[in-house]
Amino acid sequence: MHTNKDYNRLAASKDIWKTRAGDYNSKARRETQRAGYHSRCHETLLKEIIALNKEVDELKQLLNDNSRKPIQIISKPVLHLLCFQLIINVHVSFRSIPKILAIICQQFGLLSEIPCYTTIIEWILRIGLAGVKMAGKIAEPWIGIMDFSVQSGKEKVLVVLRLPLSYYTNKYKPPCLTDCETIAVSVRAAWERCDLINELNTVIKQCGQPIYWLTDGGKDLAAAIRELPRAEDAQRKPYHILDIGHYFANILKRIYSKDERFVSFLTAVAKCSSLIRQTEFAFLTPPRIRSKGRFLSISRLTDWFQGLREYLARNVRAADTVYQERLNKYFAWTDEFAEFIDEFSQILEINDKLLKLTKTQGIDQNIWLESKEILKPLPVEHEFYQEANRYLRRCLQVSNFLNGVPLVISDDVIETLFGHLKVIIGEGKNSNFGRMALVVGAFTGKRDITRIDAAFDKIKTTDLRAYIKQNIPKTLLYKRKRNLKLANIKKRKLAKTG
């Protein structure tokens, strides 16, 4: 008969064997898992070794293949120059450059570190800032081209370019960005007259006084130039010349902005554009002429009108009578303005000839005589004739005071610069000027590796960040993210959904 003692001994023995079996199974399971893990690691390692050997064989094949160039390592200065050229010459976006570099290295057997796009931005900003900081006084007389950028947000950028006075003595083309040098880039939310005067005094102190200032006719710039003192080493104060393109556009604006025929013509064009935009005649839609600066490119509209009249004349006897009826429905109004546009086009043709002549050769005695021949078809009492003649005569007087040097009287180069800057910063509602305004300094001047090396020696990353913190206001996008804290809101949403 079994006692309780025997029962307890059997129960304890069962527990011991159960524990031993569990430990044995756990050990076997761990060993199986360990073997599987090592087997997978071994397979992965073998795959990596096979891939590396394949790459080594391909590299050996490339080195032994005489039909292809050997593998080369791109040095740091060359990499800087390549990124610089892609942005300045090709206008590639910053985010696209690393992808382009990766493709180039892969396809042509080049080895290089692929920089992040934020690093590339800092490189370009350092080059731009160095261009402004390294500008100093020069012995050759020069002219200052100055203008404000188109306002984006509250900020406006003041840019001052330097161009040699003797530019047109050896060249017969408009100045380009490589011919100029950026000597000032300043961003402010509000430009008061005292701020503008202080900025120009700083420029004169650093680079000397120009022979004359060339501006677009803004009243704020004109007032600041009048109040600038004469430099100590200069014989007189600099002249002030207005840009010929803006000046002639203002003449046309004074003549035609209140002309009833011109106002009626613009109204008819706008109405026609809205009617045909989503029809089969959408290809005949007129060019969009914005109200600001309308007369700077008004010839595009008259060219379109003349081309439209010729198209209607070619299709007046079309076989499809329904097509003719639709043409008459949308374009019958053109007969009313044909005579006015012929008269207006004659003035615009004279205007374009004068602009082309002066922008490519400047203004001196010979160009003055040629411009008088261009103005001859107009009657002497015509307002455009009188105003244009008065402007060109004033510019000729300045040229005579400077010993007959052909003068640069067009600021198209700075308008081109602002166009490039607009491409860089984009057109979004939160895209406004900030540190990217410093890119202006990189667009002008020489574009070689010597300049880049000098810029990287002159301006370090710490110098760039200190300058931006002290002189550049925060952008709208920065203020939006910092004050609304949109990133924190997204994190809270993800936490709730998770």
Short mmCIF file of C-alpha atoms in Angstrom, two decimals:
data_model
loop_
_atom_site.label_atom_id
_atom_site.label_comp_id
_atom_site.label_asym_id
_atom_site.label_seq_id
_atom_site.Cartn_x
_atom_site.Cartn_y
_atom_site.Cartn_z
CA MET A 1 0.00 0.00 0.00
CA HIS A 2 1.45 3.35 -1.11
CA THR A 3 1.85 6.11 1.39
CA ASN A 4 1.83 9.85 0.93
CA LYS A 5 5.62 9.80 1.03
CA ASP A 6 5.75 7.54 -2.04
CA TYR A 7 3.28 9.75 -3.87
CA ASN A 8 5.31 12.89 -3.18
CA ARG A 9 8.49 11.17 -4.36
CA LEU A 10 6.83 10.16 -7.66
CA ALA A 11 5.44 13.65 -8.21
CA ALA A 12 8.88 15.18 -7.60
CA SER A 13 10.48 12.70 -10.01
CA LYS A 14 7.90 13.59 -12.67
CA ASP A 15 8.61 17.27 -12.28
CA ILE A 16 12.36 16.65 -12.57
CA TRP A 17 12.00 14.69 -15.80
CA LYS A 18 9.55 17.28 -17.17
CA THR A 19 12.04 20.07 -16.47
CA ARG A 20 14.88 18.07 -18.01
CA ALA A 21 12.82 17.41 -21.15
CA GLY A 22 11.88 21.08 -21.43
CA ASP A 23 15.49 22.15 -21.07
CA TYR A 24 16.56 19.60 -23.65
CA ASN A 25 13.95 20.76 -26.14
CA SER A 26 14.81 24.42 -25.52
CA LYS A 27 18.49 23.68 -26.06
CA ALA A 28 17.75 21.76 -29.25
CA ARG A 29 15.50 24.57 -30.49
CA ARG A 30 18.16 27.19 -29.74
CA GLU A 31 20.77 25.15 -31.55
CA THR A 32 18.47 24.80 -34.55
CA GLN A 33 17.79 28.54 -34.58
CA ARG A 34 21.48 29.31 -34.20
CA ALA A 35 22.32 26.99 -37.07
CA GLY A 36 19.67 28.60 -39.24
CA TYR A 37 20.93 32.07 -38.35
CA HIS A 38 24.53 31.20 -39.15
CA SER A 39 23.36 29.54 -42.35
CA ARG A 40 21.53 32.69 -43.45
CA CYS A 41 24.49 34.90 -42.48
CA HIS A 42 26.77 32.57 -44.41
CA GLU A 43 24.53 32.77 -47.47
CA THR A 44 24.37 36.58 -47.24
CA LEU A 45 28.13 36.78 -46.85
CA LEU A 46 28.62 34.53 -49.84
CA LYS A 47 26.31 36.73 -51.93
CA GLU A 48 28.22 39.86 -50.87
CA ILE A 49 31.54 38.23 -51.68
CA ILE A 50 30.25 37.14 -55.09
CA ALA A 51 28.97 40.68 -55.81
CA LEU A 52 32.28 42.23 -54.74
CA ASN A 53 34.24 39.80 -56.88
CA LYS A 54 31.99 40.65 -59.80
CA GLU A 55 32.63 44.38 -59.30
CA VAL A 56 36.37 43.74 -59.06
CA ASP A 57 36.29 41.76 -62.32
CA GLU A 58 34.34 44.57 -64.00
CA LEU A 59 36.86 47.15 -62.79
CA LYS A 60 39.72 45.01 -64.04
CA GLN A 61 37.97 44.68 -67.37
CA LEU A 62 37.52 48.47 -67.57
CA LEU A 63 41.19 49.03 -66.77
CA ASN A 64 42.29 46.49 -69.39
CA ASP A 65 39.90 47.81 -72.04
CA ASN A 66 41.82 50.28 -74.19
CA SER A 67 38.66 51.59 -75.85
CA ARG A 68 37.49 53.26 -72.63
CA LYS A 69 39.13 55.77 -70.35
CA PRO A 70 40.56 54.46 -67.06
CA ILE A 71 38.72 55.16 -63.84
CA GLN A 72 39.47 58.60 -62.44
CA ILE A 73 38.82 60.15 -59.06
CA ILE A 74 37.12 63.56 -59.14
CA SER A 75 39.01 65.98 -56.91
CA LYS A 76 37.22 68.32 -54.56
CA PRO A 77 37.89 71.53 -56.60
CA VAL A 78 36.63 69.86 -59.78
CA LEU A 79 33.51 68.70 -57.95
CA HIS A 80 32.91 72.27 -56.74
CA LEU A 81 33.31 73.59 -60.29
CA LEU A 82 30.97 70.96 -61.74
CA CYS A 83 28.19 71.79 -59.26
CA PHE A 84 28.78 75.51 -59.83
CA GLN A 85 28.49 75.16 -63.61
CA LEU A 86 25.33 73.03 -63.39
CA ILE A 87 23.58 75.69 -61.29
CA ILE A 88 24.86 78.89 -62.89
CA ASN A 89 25.03 77.88 -66.56
CA VAL A 90 22.37 75.16 -66.84
CA HIS A 91 20.03 76.30 -64.02
CA VAL A 92 19.65 72.78 -62.62
CA SER A 93 17.82 72.57 -59.30
CA PHE A 94 19.85 71.87 -56.18
CA ARG A 95 18.02 68.60 -55.48
CA SER A 96 18.77 67.28 -58.98
CA ILE A 97 22.54 67.75 -58.88
CA PRO A 98 23.35 64.72 -56.63
CA LYS A 99 21.35 62.48 -59.00
CA ILE A 100 23.15 63.92 -62.03
CA LEU A 101 26.54 63.40 -60.38
CA ALA A 102 25.65 59.78 -59.55
CA ILE A 103 24.69 59.07 -63.17
CA ILE A 104 27.86 60.72 -64.50
CA CYS A 105 30.07 58.74 -62.14
CA GLN A 106 28.32 55.48 -62.98
CA GLN A 107 28.33 55.91 -66.74
CA PHE A 108 31.84 57.29 -67.20
CA GLY A 109 33.76 55.33 -64.59
CA LEU A 110 34.40 58.22 -62.20
CA LEU A 111 34.80 57.98 -58.45
CA SER A 112 33.62 60.84 -56.26
CA GLU A 113 31.73 61.63 -53.09
CA ILE A 114 28.14 62.60 -53.90
CA PRO A 115 27.33 65.69 -51.79
CA CYS A 116 23.90 66.38 -50.32
CA TYR A 117 21.90 69.19 -51.94
CA THR A 118 22.10 71.25 -48.73
CA THR A 119 25.88 71.08 -48.95
CA ILE A 120 25.74 72.28 -52.56
CA ILE A 121 23.55 75.23 -51.50
CA GLU A 122 26.15 76.26 -48.93
CA TRP A 123 28.90 76.01 -51.56
CA ILE A 124 27.08 78.36 -53.92
CA LEU A 125 26.21 80.80 -51.13
CA ARG A 126 29.86 80.89 -50.06
CA ILE A 127 30.90 81.69 -53.64
CA GLY A 128 28.27 84.42 -53.88
CA LEU A 129 29.18 85.99 -50.54
CA ALA A 130 32.88 85.86 -51.38
CA GLY A 131 32.20 87.73 -54.63
CA VAL A 132 30.61 90.58 -52.68
CA LYS A 133 33.19 90.61 -49.87
CA MET A 134 36.21 90.47 -52.19
CA ALA A 135 35.08 93.44 -54.30
CA GLY A 136 37.35 96.43 -53.79
CA LYS A 137 38.54 99.59 -55.47
CA ILE A 138 39.86 99.38 -59.03
CA ALA A 139 41.93 101.83 -61.05
CA GLU A 140 39.69 101.68 -64.14
CA PRO A 141 36.62 104.00 -64.23
CA TRP A 142 33.38 102.09 -63.81
CA ILE A 143 29.62 102.54 -63.80
CA GLY A 144 27.19 101.35 -61.15
CA ILE A 145 24.01 99.53 -62.23
CA MET A 146 21.53 99.50 -59.37
CA ASP A 147 17.99 98.21 -58.93
CA PHE A 148 15.53 96.63 -56.52
CA SER A 149 14.22 93.17 -57.19
CA VAL A 150 10.54 92.42 -57.60
CA GLN A 151 9.09 92.26 -54.10
CA SER A 152 8.45 88.76 -52.71
CA GLY A 153 6.66 88.85 -49.38
CA LYS A 154 7.85 91.92 -47.48
CA GLU A 155 11.50 91.61 -48.47
CA LYS A 156 13.20 93.45 -51.33
CA VAL A 157 16.74 92.88 -52.50
CA LEU A 158 19.01 95.76 -53.49
CA VAL A 159 21.68 94.71 -55.99
CA VAL A 160 24.55 96.88 -57.24
CA LEU A 161 26.63 95.75 -60.21
CA ARG A 162 29.93 97.17 -61.44
CA LEU A 163 30.71 97.40 -65.16
CA PRO A 164 33.80 99.00 -66.78
CA LEU A 165 33.15 102.36 -68.42
CA SER A 166 35.10 101.27 -71.50
CA TYR A 167 32.88 98.24 -72.16
CA TYR A 168 31.71 99.31 -75.64
CA THR A 169 35.16 100.25 -76.90
CA ASN A 170 35.92 96.63 -77.84
CA LYS A 171 32.50 94.94 -77.86
CA TYR A 172 29.32 95.32 -79.90
CA LYS A 173 26.83 93.36 -77.84
CA PRO A 174 24.79 94.01 -74.68
CA PRO A 175 26.65 93.42 -71.40
CA CYS A 176 26.21 89.94 -69.96
CA LEU A 177 26.59 88.64 -66.41
CA THR A 178 30.20 87.55 -66.88
CA ASP A 179 31.15 91.14 -67.78
CA CYS A 180 29.75 92.51 -64.51
CA GLU A 181 30.74 92.19 -60.88
CA THR A 182 28.38 92.17 -57.92
CA ILE A 183 29.54 94.66 -55.29
CA ALA A 184 26.45 94.78 -53.03
CA VAL A 185 23.53 92.49 -52.15
CA SER A 186 21.28 93.56 -49.30
CA VAL A 187 17.90 92.25 -48.14
CA ARG A 188 15.47 94.32 -46.08
CA ALA A 189 11.80 94.13 -45.20
CA ALA A 190 11.43 97.90 -45.66
CA TRP A 191 13.81 100.25 -47.45
CA GLU A 192 13.76 103.76 -46.07
CA ARG A 193 15.69 106.57 -47.75
CA CYS A 194 18.28 106.69 -44.97
CA ASP A 195 18.84 102.91 -45.26
CA LEU A 196 19.42 103.22 -48.98
CA ILE A 197 21.83 106.14 -48.55
CA ASN A 198 23.80 104.25 -45.88
CA GLU A 199 24.03 101.19 -48.11
CA LEU A 200 25.32 103.21 -51.07
CA ASN A 201 27.82 105.03 -48.84
CA THR A 202 29.13 101.64 -47.73
CA VAL A 203 29.49 100.59 -51.37
CA ILE A 204 31.37 103.79 -52.26
CA LYS A 205 33.64 103.40 -49.23
CA GLN A 206 34.50 99.83 -50.22
CA CYS A 207 34.69 100.12 -54.02
CA GLY A 208 35.04 103.84 -54.77
CA GLN A 209 32.71 106.21 -56.59
CA PRO A 210 31.34 105.30 -60.04
CA ILE A 211 31.39 107.65 -63.04
CA TYR A 212 27.59 107.44 -63.22
CA TRP A 213 24.69 105.47 -61.79
CA LEU A 214 22.32 103.60 -64.11
CA THR A 215 18.83 102.91 -62.69
CA ASP A 216 15.33 102.20 -63.97
CA GLY A 217 13.90 105.57 -62.90
CA GLY A 218 12.58 104.64 -59.47
CA LYS A 219 11.97 107.73 -57.34
CA ASP A 220 13.53 106.21 -54.22
CA LEU A 221 16.80 105.42 -56.02
CA ALA A 222 16.87 108.85 -57.69
CA ALA A 223 16.36 110.64 -54.36
CA ALA A 224 19.13 108.63 -52.69
CA ILE A 225 21.57 109.35 -55.54
CA ARG A 226 20.87 113.09 -55.30
CA GLU A 227 21.70 113.12 -51.59
CA LEU A 228 24.91 111.13 -51.88
CA PRO A 229 27.97 113.24 -51.04
CA ARG A 230 30.88 113.55 -53.42
CA ALA A 231 33.76 111.20 -52.70
CA GLU A 232 36.93 112.82 -51.39
CA ASP A 233 39.10 111.56 -54.27
CA ALA A 234 36.53 112.45 -57.00
CA GLN A 235 36.28 115.70 -58.95
CA ARG A 236 32.49 115.75 -59.06
CA LYS A 237 29.42 113.79 -58.04
CA PRO A 238 28.48 110.88 -60.33
CA TYR A 239 25.96 111.39 -63.13
CA HIS A 240 22.58 109.68 -63.05
CA ILE A 241 21.29 108.03 -66.24
CA LEU A 242 17.93 106.31 -66.62
CA ASP A 243 17.55 102.97 -68.37
CA ILE A 244 16.43 103.51 -71.97
CA GLY A 245 13.97 100.61 -71.95
CA HIS A 246 12.04 101.89 -68.93
CA TYR A 247 12.25 105.48 -70.14
CA PHE A 248 10.78 104.72 -73.57
CA ALA A 249 8.12 102.50 -71.97
CA ASN A 250 7.08 105.42 -69.78
CA ILE A 251 6.83 107.64 -72.87
CA LEU A 252 4.48 105.14 -74.52
CA LYS A 253 2.50 104.86 -71.31
CA ARG A 254 1.99 108.63 -71.09
CA ILE A 255 0.87 108.77 -74.71
CA TYR A 256 -1.44 105.75 -74.92
CA SER A 257 -2.59 104.80 -71.42
CA LYS A 258 -5.43 107.35 -71.66
CA ASP A 259 -6.04 106.94 -75.39
CA GLU A 260 -9.61 105.65 -75.86
CA ARG A 261 -8.63 103.59 -78.92
CA PHE A 262 -5.87 101.80 -77.01
CA VAL A 263 -8.09 101.16 -73.97
CA SER A 264 -10.85 99.79 -76.20
CA PHE A 265 -8.31 97.59 -78.00
CA LEU A 266 -7.07 96.05 -74.73
CA THR A 267 -10.67 95.43 -73.64
CA ALA A 268 -11.49 93.67 -76.91
CA VAL A 269 -8.33 91.55 -76.69
CA ALA A 270 -9.14 90.47 -73.12
CA LYS A 271 -12.72 89.57 -74.07
CA CYS A 272 -11.57 87.60 -77.11
CA SER A 273 -9.00 85.73 -75.02
CA SER A 274 -11.64 84.57 -72.52
CA LEU A 275 -14.01 83.47 -75.30
CA ILE A 276 -11.60 81.34 -77.35
CA ARG A 277 -9.46 79.88 -74.56
CA GLN A 278 -11.38 76.56 -74.52
CA THR A 279 -12.42 76.38 -78.17
CA GLU A 280 -10.85 75.10 -81.35
CA PHE A 281 -9.30 78.56 -81.81
CA ALA A 282 -7.27 78.37 -78.59
CA PHE A 283 -4.07 78.45 -80.66
CA LEU A 284 -4.99 82.04 -81.59
CA THR A 285 -5.08 83.19 -77.95
CA PRO A 286 -3.24 86.53 -77.51
CA PRO A 287 -0.12 86.74 -75.34
CA ARG A 288 -0.70 87.60 -71.71
CA ILE A 289 0.44 91.15 -71.05
CA ARG A 290 0.47 92.01 -67.35
CA SER A 291 -0.52 95.51 -66.33
CA LYS A 292 2.79 96.23 -64.56
CA GLY A 293 5.49 96.81 -67.15
CA ARG A 294 2.94 96.40 -69.95
CA PHE A 295 4.66 98.81 -72.33
CA LEU A 296 8.03 97.08 -71.97
CA SER A 297 6.74 94.19 -74.09
CA ILE A 298 3.69 95.68 -75.83
CA SER A 299 5.13 94.87 -79.27
CA ARG A 300 4.32 91.20 -78.61
CA LEU A 301 0.64 92.12 -78.65
CA THR A 302 0.79 94.11 -81.89
CA ASP A 303 2.78 91.31 -83.58
CA TRP A 304 0.07 88.87 -82.52
CA PHE A 305 -2.64 91.15 -83.94
CA GLN A 306 -0.90 91.48 -87.29
CA GLY A 307 -0.35 87.72 -87.47
CA LEU A 308 -4.02 87.16 -86.64
CA ARG A 309 -5.11 89.55 -89.41
CA GLU A 310 -2.97 87.67 -91.93
CA TYR A 311 -4.40 84.34 -90.77
CA LEU A 312 -7.98 85.63 -91.19
CA ALA A 313 -7.14 86.92 -94.67
CA ARG A 314 -5.82 83.48 -95.69
CA ASN A 315 -8.96 81.72 -94.44
CA VAL A 316 -11.57 84.18 -95.71
CA ARG A 317 -12.42 81.85 -98.61
CA ALA A 318 -12.21 78.58 -96.74
CA ALA A 319 -14.37 75.74 -98.04
CA ASP A 320 -15.92 75.16 -94.62
CA THR A 321 -18.57 77.85 -94.23
CA VAL A 322 -19.17 76.85 -90.60
CA TYR A 323 -15.52 77.56 -89.87
CA GLN A 324 -15.87 80.99 -91.50
CA GLU A 325 -18.90 81.78 -89.37
CA ARG A 326 -17.01 80.93 -86.19
CA LEU A 327 -14.06 83.07 -87.24
CA ASN A 328 -16.40 86.00 -87.84
CA LYS A 329 -18.06 85.38 -84.49
CA TYR A 330 -14.82 85.62 -82.49
CA PHE A 331 -12.66 87.97 -84.60
CA ALA A 332 -14.97 90.41 -86.36
CA TRP A 333 -13.79 93.12 -83.96
CA THR A 334 -10.31 93.17 -85.51
CA ASP A 335 -11.48 95.31 -88.46
CA GLU A 336 -12.28 98.15 -86.08
CA PHE A 337 -8.69 98.45 -84.78
CA ALA A 338 -6.71 97.70 -87.95
CA GLU A 339 -5.92 101.35 -88.71
CA PHE A 340 -4.98 102.16 -85.10
CA ILE A 341 -2.65 99.15 -84.82
CA ASP A 342 -0.89 100.11 -88.07
CA GLU A 343 -0.17 103.54 -86.61
CA PHE A 344 0.83 102.14 -83.23
CA SER A 345 3.07 99.47 -84.81
CA GLN A 346 5.04 102.14 -86.67
CA ILE A 347 5.97 103.83 -83.39
CA LEU A 348 6.80 100.50 -81.77
CA GLU A 349 9.01 99.59 -84.73
CA ILE A 350 10.97 102.83 -84.28
CA ASN A 351 11.13 102.18 -80.54
CA ASP A 352 12.50 98.64 -81.08
CA LYS A 353 15.13 99.87 -83.57
CA LEU A 354 16.38 102.51 -81.13
CA LEU A 355 16.53 99.97 -78.29
CA LYS A 356 18.42 97.43 -80.39
CA LEU A 357 20.92 100.04 -81.57
CA THR A 358 21.68 101.53 -78.15
CA LYS A 359 21.69 98.24 -76.26
CA THR A 360 24.29 96.71 -78.58
CA GLN A 361 26.51 99.78 -79.14
CA GLY A 362 25.74 102.27 -76.38
CA ILE A 363 25.37 105.98 -77.09
CA ASP A 364 27.97 108.38 -78.51
CA GLN A 365 28.13 110.89 -81.36
CA ASN A 366 27.88 108.29 -84.14
CA ILE A 367 24.98 106.43 -82.51
CA TRP A 368 23.24 109.76 -81.93
CA LEU A 369 23.34 110.47 -85.69
CA GLU A 370 21.99 107.00 -86.48
CA SER A 371 19.16 107.40 -83.96
CA LYS A 372 18.12 110.70 -85.61
CA GLU A 373 17.77 108.84 -88.92
CA ILE A 374 15.59 106.21 -87.21
CA LEU A 375 13.31 108.93 -85.78
CA LYS A 376 12.88 110.72 -89.16
CA PRO A 377 9.62 108.91 -90.20
CA LEU A 378 7.84 110.55 -87.24
CA PRO A 379 6.75 114.20 -87.40
CA VAL A 380 8.85 116.54 -85.28
CA GLU A 381 5.85 117.61 -83.18
CA HIS A 382 5.04 114.01 -82.20
CA GLU A 383 5.40 113.48 -78.45
CA PHE A 384 7.43 110.28 -78.81
CA TYR A 385 9.87 112.03 -81.16
CA GLN A 386 10.38 114.94 -78.78
CA GLU A 387 10.78 112.83 -75.63
CA ALA A 388 13.11 110.28 -77.23
CA ASN A 389 15.21 113.03 -78.81
CA ARG A 390 15.49 114.85 -75.46
CA TYR A 391 16.60 111.68 -73.64
CA LEU A 392 19.22 110.71 -76.22
CA ARG A 393 20.60 114.27 -76.30
CA ARG A 394 21.10 114.23 -72.50
CA CYS A 395 22.94 110.91 -72.72
CA LEU A 396 25.10 112.33 -75.54
CA GLN A 397 26.08 115.28 -73.33
CA VAL A 398 27.33 112.90 -70.63
CA SER A 399 29.27 110.96 -73.29
CA ASN A 400 30.88 114.20 -74.52
CA PHE A 401 31.85 115.14 -70.95
CA LEU A 402 33.61 111.75 -70.73
CA ASN A 403 35.65 112.31 -73.92
CA GLY A 404 33.16 110.60 -76.24
CA VAL A 405 33.14 107.19 -74.54
CA PRO A 406 30.11 105.10 -75.67
CA LEU A 407 27.81 104.86 -72.64
CA VAL A 408 25.92 101.83 -71.40
CA ILE A 409 22.32 103.04 -71.02
CA SER A 410 20.47 99.73 -70.59
CA ASP A 411 20.08 97.79 -67.33
CA ASP A 412 18.90 94.57 -68.99
CA VAL A 413 21.80 92.73 -67.37
CA ILE A 414 20.42 93.30 -63.87
CA GLU A 415 16.92 92.31 -65.03
CA THR A 416 18.44 89.07 -66.32
CA LEU A 417 20.05 88.58 -62.93
CA PHE A 418 16.70 88.94 -61.17
CA GLY A 419 15.20 86.43 -63.59
CA HIS A 420 17.84 83.86 -62.60
CA LEU A 421 17.20 84.60 -58.92
CA LYS A 422 13.48 84.02 -59.42
CA VAL A 423 14.24 80.61 -60.91
CA ILE A 424 16.34 79.73 -57.85
CA ILE A 425 13.82 80.75 -55.16
CA GLY A 426 10.73 79.50 -57.02
CA GLU A 427 7.28 81.03 -57.28
CA GLY A 428 5.41 79.46 -54.35
CA LYS A 429 3.44 81.54 -51.90
CA ASN A 430 6.07 80.91 -49.21
CA SER A 431 9.06 81.37 -51.55
CA ASN A 432 10.56 84.75 -50.71
CA PHE A 433 14.01 86.20 -50.40
CA GLY A 434 16.29 85.08 -47.62
CA ARG A 435 19.79 83.69 -47.70
CA MET A 436 19.24 82.62 -51.34
CA ALA A 437 19.64 86.27 -52.36
CA LEU A 438 23.38 85.74 -51.93
CA VAL A 439 23.31 83.53 -55.04
CA VAL A 440 23.29 86.79 -57.03
CA GLY A 441 27.00 87.21 -56.31
CA ALA A 442 27.74 83.82 -57.88
CA PHE A 443 25.97 84.58 -61.17
CA THR A 444 28.25 87.49 -62.09
CA GLY A 445 31.96 87.58 -62.85
CA LYS A 446 34.34 84.82 -63.89
CA ARG A 447 33.22 81.21 -63.74
CA ASP A 448 36.47 79.30 -63.42
CA ILE A 449 38.11 77.11 -60.82
CA THR A 450 40.47 79.89 -59.68
CA ARG A 451 37.56 82.01 -58.51
CA ILE A 452 36.01 79.04 -56.67
CA ASP A 453 39.26 78.23 -54.86
CA ALA A 454 39.65 81.85 -53.80
CA ALA A 455 36.04 81.94 -52.58
CA PHE A 456 36.45 78.80 -50.45
CA ASP A 457 39.66 80.19 -48.98
CA LYS A 458 38.03 83.53 -48.19
CA ILE A 459 34.63 82.42 -46.83
CA LYS A 460 34.20 79.45 -44.54
CA THR A 461 30.90 77.82 -43.59
CA THR A 462 31.00 79.46 -40.16
CA ASP A 463 31.51 82.89 -41.80
CA LEU A 464 28.53 82.29 -44.08
CA ARG A 465 26.22 81.30 -41.24
CA ALA A 466 27.31 84.24 -39.09
CA TYR A 467 26.69 86.68 -41.97
CA ILE A 468 23.24 85.20 -42.67
CA LYS A 469 22.27 85.37 -38.99
CA GLN A 470 23.31 89.02 -38.76
CA ASN A 471 22.18 90.44 -42.12
CA ILE A 472 19.50 88.25 -43.72
CA PRO A 473 15.89 88.30 -42.42
CA LYS A 474 13.99 85.07 -41.90
CA THR A 475 11.82 83.86 -44.77
CA LEU A 476 8.05 83.39 -44.65
CA LEU A 477 8.47 79.62 -44.85
CA TYR A 478 10.81 79.62 -41.83
CA LYS A 479 8.39 81.75 -39.80
CA ARG A 480 5.46 79.56 -40.84
CA LYS A 481 7.12 76.33 -39.73
CA ARG A 482 8.51 77.80 -36.52
CA ASN A 483 5.31 79.49 -35.30
CA LEU A 484 2.67 77.01 -36.45
CA LYS A 485 4.84 74.00 -35.49
CA LEU A 486 3.34 71.87 -38.22
CA ALA A 487 5.88 69.10 -37.66
CA ASN A 488 4.64 68.57 -34.09
CA ILE A 489 1.04 68.39 -35.32
CA LYS A 490 1.99 65.68 -37.82
CA LYS A 491 3.75 63.70 -35.08
CA ARG A 492 0.66 63.84 -32.85
CA LYS A 493 -1.51 62.63 -35.72
CA LEU A 494 0.82 59.71 -36.40
CA ALA A 495 0.87 58.82 -32.70
CA LYS A 496 -2.95 58.72 -32.59
CA THR A 497 -3.27 56.57 -35.70
CA GLY A 498 -0.52 54.25 -34.49
#
